[in-house]
PDB file of C-alpha atoms and ligand atoms in Angstrom:
ATOM      1  CA  UNK A  54     265.713 175.153  37.842  1.00 84.00           C
ATOM      2  CA  UNK A  55     268.867 175.725  35.785  1.00 94.00           C
ATOM      3  CA  UNK A  56     268.876 173.568  32.692  1.00 96.00           C
ATOM      4  CA  UNK A  57     271.825 173.908  30.319  1.00 98.00           C
ATOM      5  CA  UNK A  58     273.118 172.444  27.102  1.00 98.00           C
ATOM      6  CA  UNK A  59     276.771 172.037  26.174  1.00 98.00           C
ATOM      7  CA  UNK A  60     276.987 171.724  22.387  1.00 97.00           C
ATOM      8  CA  UNK A  61     279.891 170.686  20.187  1.00 97.00           C
ATOM      9  CA  UNK A  62     281.268 168.195  17.715  1.00 97.00           C
ATOM     10  CA  UNK A  63     283.001 166.003  20.331  1.00 98.00           C
ATOM     11  CA  UNK A  64     284.827 164.206  17.515  1.00 98.00           C
ATOM     12  CA  UNK A  65     286.039 162.642  19.829  1.00 98.00           C
ATOM     13  CA  UNK A  66     285.482 163.735  23.446  1.00 98.00           C
ATOM     14  CA  UNK A  67     288.697 164.849  25.196  1.00 98.00           C
ATOM     15  CA  UNK A  68     289.713 165.487  28.799  1.00 98.00           C
ATOM     16  CA  UNK A  69     289.205 169.206  28.039  1.00 97.00           C
ATOM     17  CA  UNK A  70     285.532 168.584  27.178  1.00 97.00           C
ATOM     18  CA  UNK A  71     285.058 166.370  30.224  1.00 98.00           C
ATOM     19  CA  UNK A  72     286.530 169.039  32.497  1.00 98.00           C
ATOM     20  CA  UNK A  73     283.925 171.555  31.251  1.00 97.00           C
ATOM     21  CA  UNK A  74     281.141 168.930  31.615  1.00 98.00           C
ATOM     22  CA  UNK A  75     282.069 168.195  35.244  1.00 98.00           C
ATOM     23  CA  UNK A  76     282.397 171.859  36.211  1.00 98.00           C
ATOM     24  CA  UNK A  77     279.159 172.847  34.455  1.00 98.00           C
ATOM     25  CA  UNK A  78     277.277 169.925  36.006  1.00 98.00           C
ATOM     26  CA  UNK A  79     278.210 171.237  39.484  1.00 97.00           C
ATOM     27  CA  UNK A  80     276.537 174.589  38.895  1.00 96.00           C
ATOM     28  CA  UNK A  81     273.554 173.465  36.802  1.00 97.00           C
ATOM     29  CA  UNK A  82     270.625 171.329  37.905  1.00 97.00           C
ATOM     30  CA  UNK A  83     270.794 169.468  34.635  1.00 97.00           C
ATOM     31  CA  UNK A  84     273.206 169.450  31.719  1.00 98.00           C
ATOM     32  CA  UNK A  85     272.648 168.002  28.264  1.00 98.00           C
ATOM     33  CA  UNK A  86     275.784 167.379  26.239  1.00 98.00           C
ATOM     34  CA  UNK A  87     274.517 167.900  22.690  1.00 98.00           C
ATOM     35  CA  UNK A  88     276.465 166.484  19.764  1.00 98.00           C
ATOM     36  CA  UNK A  89     276.063 168.374  16.524  1.00 97.00           C
ATOM     37  CA  UNK A  90     275.226 166.096  13.625  1.00 95.00           C
ATOM     38  CA  UNK A  91     276.398 168.307  10.794  1.00 92.00           C
ATOM     39  CA  UNK A  92     275.831 166.787   7.345  1.00 88.00           C
ATOM     40  CA  UNK A  93     278.072 169.474   5.813  1.00 90.00           C
ATOM     41  CA  UNK A  94     281.117 168.439   7.843  1.00 89.00           C
ATOM     42  CA  UNK A  95     282.683 164.991   7.581  1.00 93.00           C
ATOM     43  CA  UNK A  96     283.263 163.650  11.083  1.00 96.00           C
ATOM     44  CA  UNK A  97     285.903 161.054  11.984  1.00 96.00           C
ATOM     45  CA  UNK A  98     283.531 159.265  14.386  1.00 97.00           C
ATOM     46  CA  UNK A  99     279.898 158.896  13.396  1.00 96.00           C
ATOM     47  CA  UNK A 100     277.160 160.352  15.540  1.00 96.00           C
ATOM     48  CA  UNK A 101     276.397 157.032  17.294  1.00 97.00           C
ATOM     49  CA  UNK A 102     280.065 156.577  18.292  1.00 97.00           C
ATOM     50  CA  UNK A 103     280.394 160.157  19.543  1.00 98.00           C
ATOM     51  CA  UNK A 104     277.220 159.786  21.637  1.00 98.00           C
ATOM     52  CA  UNK A 105     278.357 156.370  22.908  1.00 98.00           C
ATOM     53  CA  UNK A 106     281.739 157.764  24.019  1.00 98.00           C
ATOM     54  CA  UNK A 107     280.103 160.704  25.798  1.00 98.00           C
ATOM     55  CA  UNK A 108     277.660 158.366  27.552  1.00 98.00           C
ATOM     56  CA  UNK A 109     280.572 156.266  28.824  1.00 98.00           C
ATOM     57  CA  UNK A 110     282.484 159.224  30.254  1.00 98.00           C
ATOM     58  CA  UNK A 111     279.456 160.988  31.783  1.00 98.00           C
ATOM     59  CA  UNK A 112     278.073 157.868  33.496  1.00 98.00           C
ATOM     60  CA  UNK A 113     279.246 158.971  36.992  1.00 97.00           C
ATOM     61  CA  UNK A 114     277.330 162.265  36.748  1.00 98.00           C
ATOM     62  CA  UNK A 115     273.594 161.686  37.281  1.00 98.00           C
ATOM     63  CA  UNK A 116     272.486 165.165  36.197  1.00 98.00           C
ATOM     64  CA  UNK A 117     274.306 164.891  32.847  1.00 98.00           C
ATOM     65  CA  UNK A 118     272.673 163.367  29.789  1.00 98.00           C
ATOM     66  CA  UNK A 119     273.791 163.043  26.188  1.00 98.00           C
ATOM     67  CA  UNK A 120     271.797 163.825  23.067  1.00 98.00           C
ATOM     68  CA  UNK A 121     272.427 164.930  19.476  1.00 97.00           C
ATOM     69  CA  UNK A 122     270.870 167.520  17.239  1.00 97.00           C
ATOM     70  CA  UNK A 123     270.762 168.675  13.649  1.00 96.00           C
ATOM     71  CA  UNK A 124     270.275 172.204  12.414  1.00 94.00           C
ATOM     72  CA  UNK A 125     270.283 175.411  14.422  1.00 95.00           C
ATOM     73  CA  UNK A 126     271.468 175.290  18.024  1.00 96.00           C
ATOM     74  CA  UNK A 127     268.907 177.879  19.072  1.00 97.00           C
ATOM     75  CA  UNK A 128     266.051 175.765  17.653  1.00 97.00           C
ATOM     76  CA  UNK A 129     267.363 172.764  19.562  1.00 97.00           C
ATOM     77  CA  UNK A 130     267.681 174.821  22.771  1.00 97.00           C
ATOM     78  CA  UNK A 131     264.068 175.983  22.407  1.00 96.00           C
ATOM     79  CA  UNK A 132     262.875 172.451  21.737  1.00 96.00           C
ATOM     80  CA  UNK A 133     264.683 171.232  24.892  1.00 95.00           C
ATOM     81  CA  UNK A 134     263.222 174.147  26.885  1.00 95.00           C
ATOM     82  CA  UNK A 135     266.725 175.168  27.905  1.00 95.00           C
ATOM     83  CA  UNK A 136     267.710 178.751  28.519  1.00 92.00           C
ATOM     84  CA  UNK A 137     271.464 178.338  29.013  1.00 98.00           C
ATOM     85  CA  UNK A 138     274.122 177.385  26.458  1.00 98.00           C
ATOM     86  CA  UNK A 139     277.546 176.493  27.885  1.00 98.00           C
ATOM     87  CA  UNK A 140     280.668 177.080  25.797  1.00 97.00           C
ATOM     88  CA  UNK A 141     284.287 176.414  26.674  1.00 95.00           C
ATOM     89  CA  UNK A 142     287.015 178.924  25.855  1.00 95.00           C
ATOM     90  CA  UNK A 143     290.566 177.773  25.379  1.00 92.00           C
ATOM     91  CA  UNK A 144     292.310 180.808  23.966  1.00 83.00           C
ATOM     92  CA  UNK A 145     291.807 184.177  22.334  1.00 80.00           C
ATOM     93  CA  UNK A 146     291.515 182.279  19.058  1.00 78.00           C
ATOM     94  CA  UNK A 147     288.237 180.677  20.255  1.00 85.00           C
ATOM     95  CA  UNK A 148     286.905 184.030  21.370  1.00 90.00           C
ATOM     96  CA  UNK A 149     286.161 185.764  18.082  1.00 91.00           C
ATOM     97  CA  UNK A 150     284.065 182.961  16.627  1.00 92.00           C
ATOM     98  CA  UNK A 151     282.275 182.210  19.903  1.00 94.00           C
ATOM     99  CA  UNK A 152     281.596 185.923  20.467  1.00 94.00           C
ATOM    100  CA  UNK A 153     279.925 186.151  17.048  1.00 95.00           C
ATOM    101  CA  UNK A 154     277.902 182.968  17.626  1.00 95.00           C
ATOM    102  CA  UNK A 155     276.746 184.161  21.049  1.00 96.00           C
ATOM    103  CA  UNK A 156     275.575 187.481  19.594  1.00 97.00           C
ATOM    104  CA  UNK A 157     273.779 185.808  16.701  1.00 97.00           C
ATOM    105  CA  UNK A 158     272.041 183.420  19.086  1.00 97.00           C
ATOM    106  CA  UNK A 159     271.116 186.350  21.336  1.00 96.00           C
ATOM    107  CA  UNK A 160     269.555 188.046  18.316  1.00 97.00           C
ATOM    108  CA  UNK A 161     267.626 184.883  17.384  1.00 97.00           C
ATOM    109  CA  UNK A 162     266.369 184.338  20.918  1.00 97.00           C
ATOM    110  CA  UNK A 163     267.221 186.900  23.616  1.00 97.00           C
ATOM    111  CA  UNK A 164     265.806 184.652  26.345  1.00 97.00           C
ATOM    112  CA  UNK A 165     268.614 182.117  25.858  1.00 97.00           C
ATOM    113  CA  UNK A 166     271.946 183.041  27.488  1.00 97.00           C
ATOM    114  CA  UNK A 167     275.379 181.795  26.423  1.00 97.00           C
ATOM    115  CA  UNK A 168     277.717 181.249  29.371  1.00 97.00           C
ATOM    116  CA  UNK A 169     281.449 180.851  28.808  1.00 96.00           C
ATOM    117  CA  UNK A 170     283.686 178.734  30.991  1.00 96.00           C
ATOM    118  CA  UNK A 171     287.457 179.147  30.878  1.00 95.00           C
ATOM    119  CA  UNK A 172     289.447 176.052  30.106  1.00 92.00           C
ATOM    120  CA  UNK A 173     291.351 174.343  32.858  1.00 93.00           C
ATOM    121  CA  UNK A 174     294.955 175.515  32.242  1.00 92.00           C
ATOM    122  CA  UNK A 175     295.962 171.824  32.085  1.00 94.00           C
ATOM    123  CA  UNK A 176     293.909 171.434  28.895  1.00 94.00           C
ATOM    124  CA  UNK A 177     294.206 174.790  27.169  1.00 93.00           C
ATOM    125  CA  UNK A 178     296.164 173.246  24.275  1.00 93.00           C
ATOM    126  CA  UNK A 179     293.799 170.311  23.849  1.00 95.00           C
ATOM    127  CA  UNK A 180     291.398 169.789  20.950  1.00 95.00           C
ATOM    128  CA  UNK A 181     289.819 166.818  19.197  1.00 97.00           C
ATOM    129  CA  UNK A 182     291.977 167.511  16.129  1.00 96.00           C
ATOM    130  CA  UNK A 183     295.186 167.320  18.189  1.00 96.00           C
ATOM    131  CA  UNK A 184     294.060 163.976  19.637  1.00 97.00           C
ATOM    132  CA  UNK A 185     293.371 162.601  16.140  1.00 97.00           C
ATOM    133  CA  UNK A 186     296.654 163.906  14.768  1.00 97.00           C
ATOM    134  CA  UNK A 187     298.642 162.181  17.526  1.00 97.00           C
ATOM    135  CA  UNK A 188     296.595 158.952  17.326  1.00 96.00           C
ATOM    136  CA  UNK A 189     297.009 158.793  13.545  1.00 95.00           C
ATOM    137  CA  UNK A 190     300.777 159.052  13.940  1.00 95.00           C
ATOM    138  CA  UNK A 191     300.827 156.278  16.537  1.00 93.00           C
ATOM    139  CA  UNK A 192     301.474 158.560  19.539  1.00 96.00           C
ATOM    140  CA  UNK A 193     300.261 158.070  23.104  1.00 97.00           C
ATOM    141  CA  UNK A 194     296.940 159.842  23.712  1.00 97.00           C
ATOM    142  CA  UNK A 195     296.300 158.428  27.184  1.00 97.00           C
ATOM    143  CA  UNK A 196     296.870 161.753  28.955  1.00 97.00           C
ATOM    144  CA  UNK A 197     294.534 163.551  26.539  1.00 98.00           C
ATOM    145  CA  UNK A 198     291.336 161.475  26.560  1.00 98.00           C
ATOM    146  CA  UNK A 199     289.252 159.851  29.311  1.00 98.00           C
ATOM    147  CA  UNK A 200     290.408 156.238  29.894  1.00 98.00           C
ATOM    148  CA  UNK A 201     286.915 154.810  29.166  1.00 97.00           C
ATOM    149  CA  UNK A 202     287.138 155.885  25.507  1.00 97.00           C
ATOM    150  CA  UNK A 203     290.860 155.473  24.808  1.00 97.00           C
ATOM    151  CA  UNK A 204     290.532 152.120  23.033  1.00 97.00           C
ATOM    152  CA  UNK A 205     287.496 153.204  20.999  1.00 96.00           C
ATOM    153  CA  UNK A 206     289.448 156.231  19.766  1.00 97.00           C
ATOM    154  CA  UNK A 207     292.584 154.373  18.781  1.00 96.00           C
ATOM    155  CA  UNK A 208     290.641 151.493  17.159  1.00 95.00           C
ATOM    156  CA  UNK A 209     290.033 153.866  14.255  1.00 91.00           C
ATOM    157  CA  UNK A 210     293.765 154.000  13.603  1.00 91.00           C
ATOM    158  CA  UNK A 211     294.592 150.341  14.232  1.00 80.00           C
ATOM    159  CA  UNK A 212     295.759 149.515  10.719  1.00 68.00           C
TER     160      UNK A 212
HETATM  161  P1  ADP B 282     287.058 170.923  19.244  1.00 50.13           P
HETATM  162  O1  ADP B 282     286.970 170.011  18.050  1.00 50.13           O
HETATM  163  O2  ADP B 282     287.836 172.175  18.923  1.00 50.13           O
HETATM  164  O3  ADP B 282     287.546 170.240  20.466  1.00 50.13           O
HETATM  165  P2  ADP B 282     284.159 170.975  19.870  1.00 50.13           P
HETATM  166  O4  ADP B 282     283.137 171.513  18.942  1.00 50.13           O
HETATM  167  O5  ADP B 282     284.140 169.517  20.058  1.00 50.13           O
HETATM  168  O6  ADP B 282     285.593 171.506  19.424  1.00 50.13           O
HETATM  169  O7  ADP B 282     284.052 171.704  21.275  1.00 50.13           O
HETATM  170  C1  ADP B 282     282.854 171.809  21.991  1.00 50.13           C
HETATM  171  C2  ADP B 282     282.974 172.863  23.039  1.00 50.13           C
HETATM  172  O8  ADP B 282     284.013 172.524  23.957  1.00 50.13           O
HETATM  173  C3  ADP B 282     283.337 174.267  22.536  1.00 50.13           C
HETATM  174  O9  ADP B 282     282.647 175.216  23.340  1.00 50.13           O
HETATM  175  C4  ADP B 282     284.835 174.343  22.759  1.00 50.13           C
HETATM  176  O10 ADP B 282     285.276 175.670  22.909  1.00 50.13           O
HETATM  177  C5  ADP B 282     284.950 173.563  24.055  1.00 50.13           C
HETATM  178  N1  ADP B 282     286.264 172.955  24.249  1.00 50.13           N
HETATM  179  C6  ADP B 282     286.905 172.081  23.455  1.00 50.13           C
HETATM  180  N2  ADP B 282     288.094 171.715  23.968  1.00 50.13           N
HETATM  181  C7  ADP B 282     288.237 172.393  25.132  1.00 50.13           C
HETATM  182  C8  ADP B 282     289.266 172.485  26.131  1.00 50.13           C
HETATM  183  N3  ADP B 282     290.409 171.810  26.005  1.00 50.13           N
HETATM  184  N4  ADP B 282     289.042 173.304  27.188  1.00 50.13           N
HETATM  185  C9  ADP B 282     287.893 174.010  27.275  1.00 50.13           C
HETATM  186  N5  ADP B 282     286.884 173.982  26.384  1.00 50.13           N
HETATM  187  C10 ADP B 282     287.052 173.196  25.318  1.00 50.13           C
END
């Protein structure tokens, strides 16, 4: 049985993330979207909000569940008894960091494989930071984020 995790900050979830989730869920028996709770990085949306938004957008996909973790990804993967880590790649700029992380994780646990999925060309420019930048300046983010979470995202910038 193929059991994968898709880790990230998801601060907040975008249509680019959801595209990877849907495509990965088609090839895996089960997929856990795992939100990193990183105490060293200040997030815009707290861990509960990020999990809540992911739960809303993944509701139609029965083999997808949402969780969060602290600490090392490889420790979390072992604890979940998962042997596949899914990562999305948008551009060459993602590659160097992800390449290093994949090799480090391979060193820490060679039984766990990192699989990379290419972005959908429609979303190659899209990141959580871009969404927040546009929302903060009062722009329209409706083409960038799933409709279920649009209002939750902009509520942060209401005043
Ligand atoms: P970001 O804040 O840059 O969106 P995340 O940590 O939330 O980053 O991303 C989680 C995972 O999703 C990473 O593997 C990242 O490369 C991938 N990802 C993010 N946005 C996209 C996108 N538009 N297309 C494909 N993969 C993406």
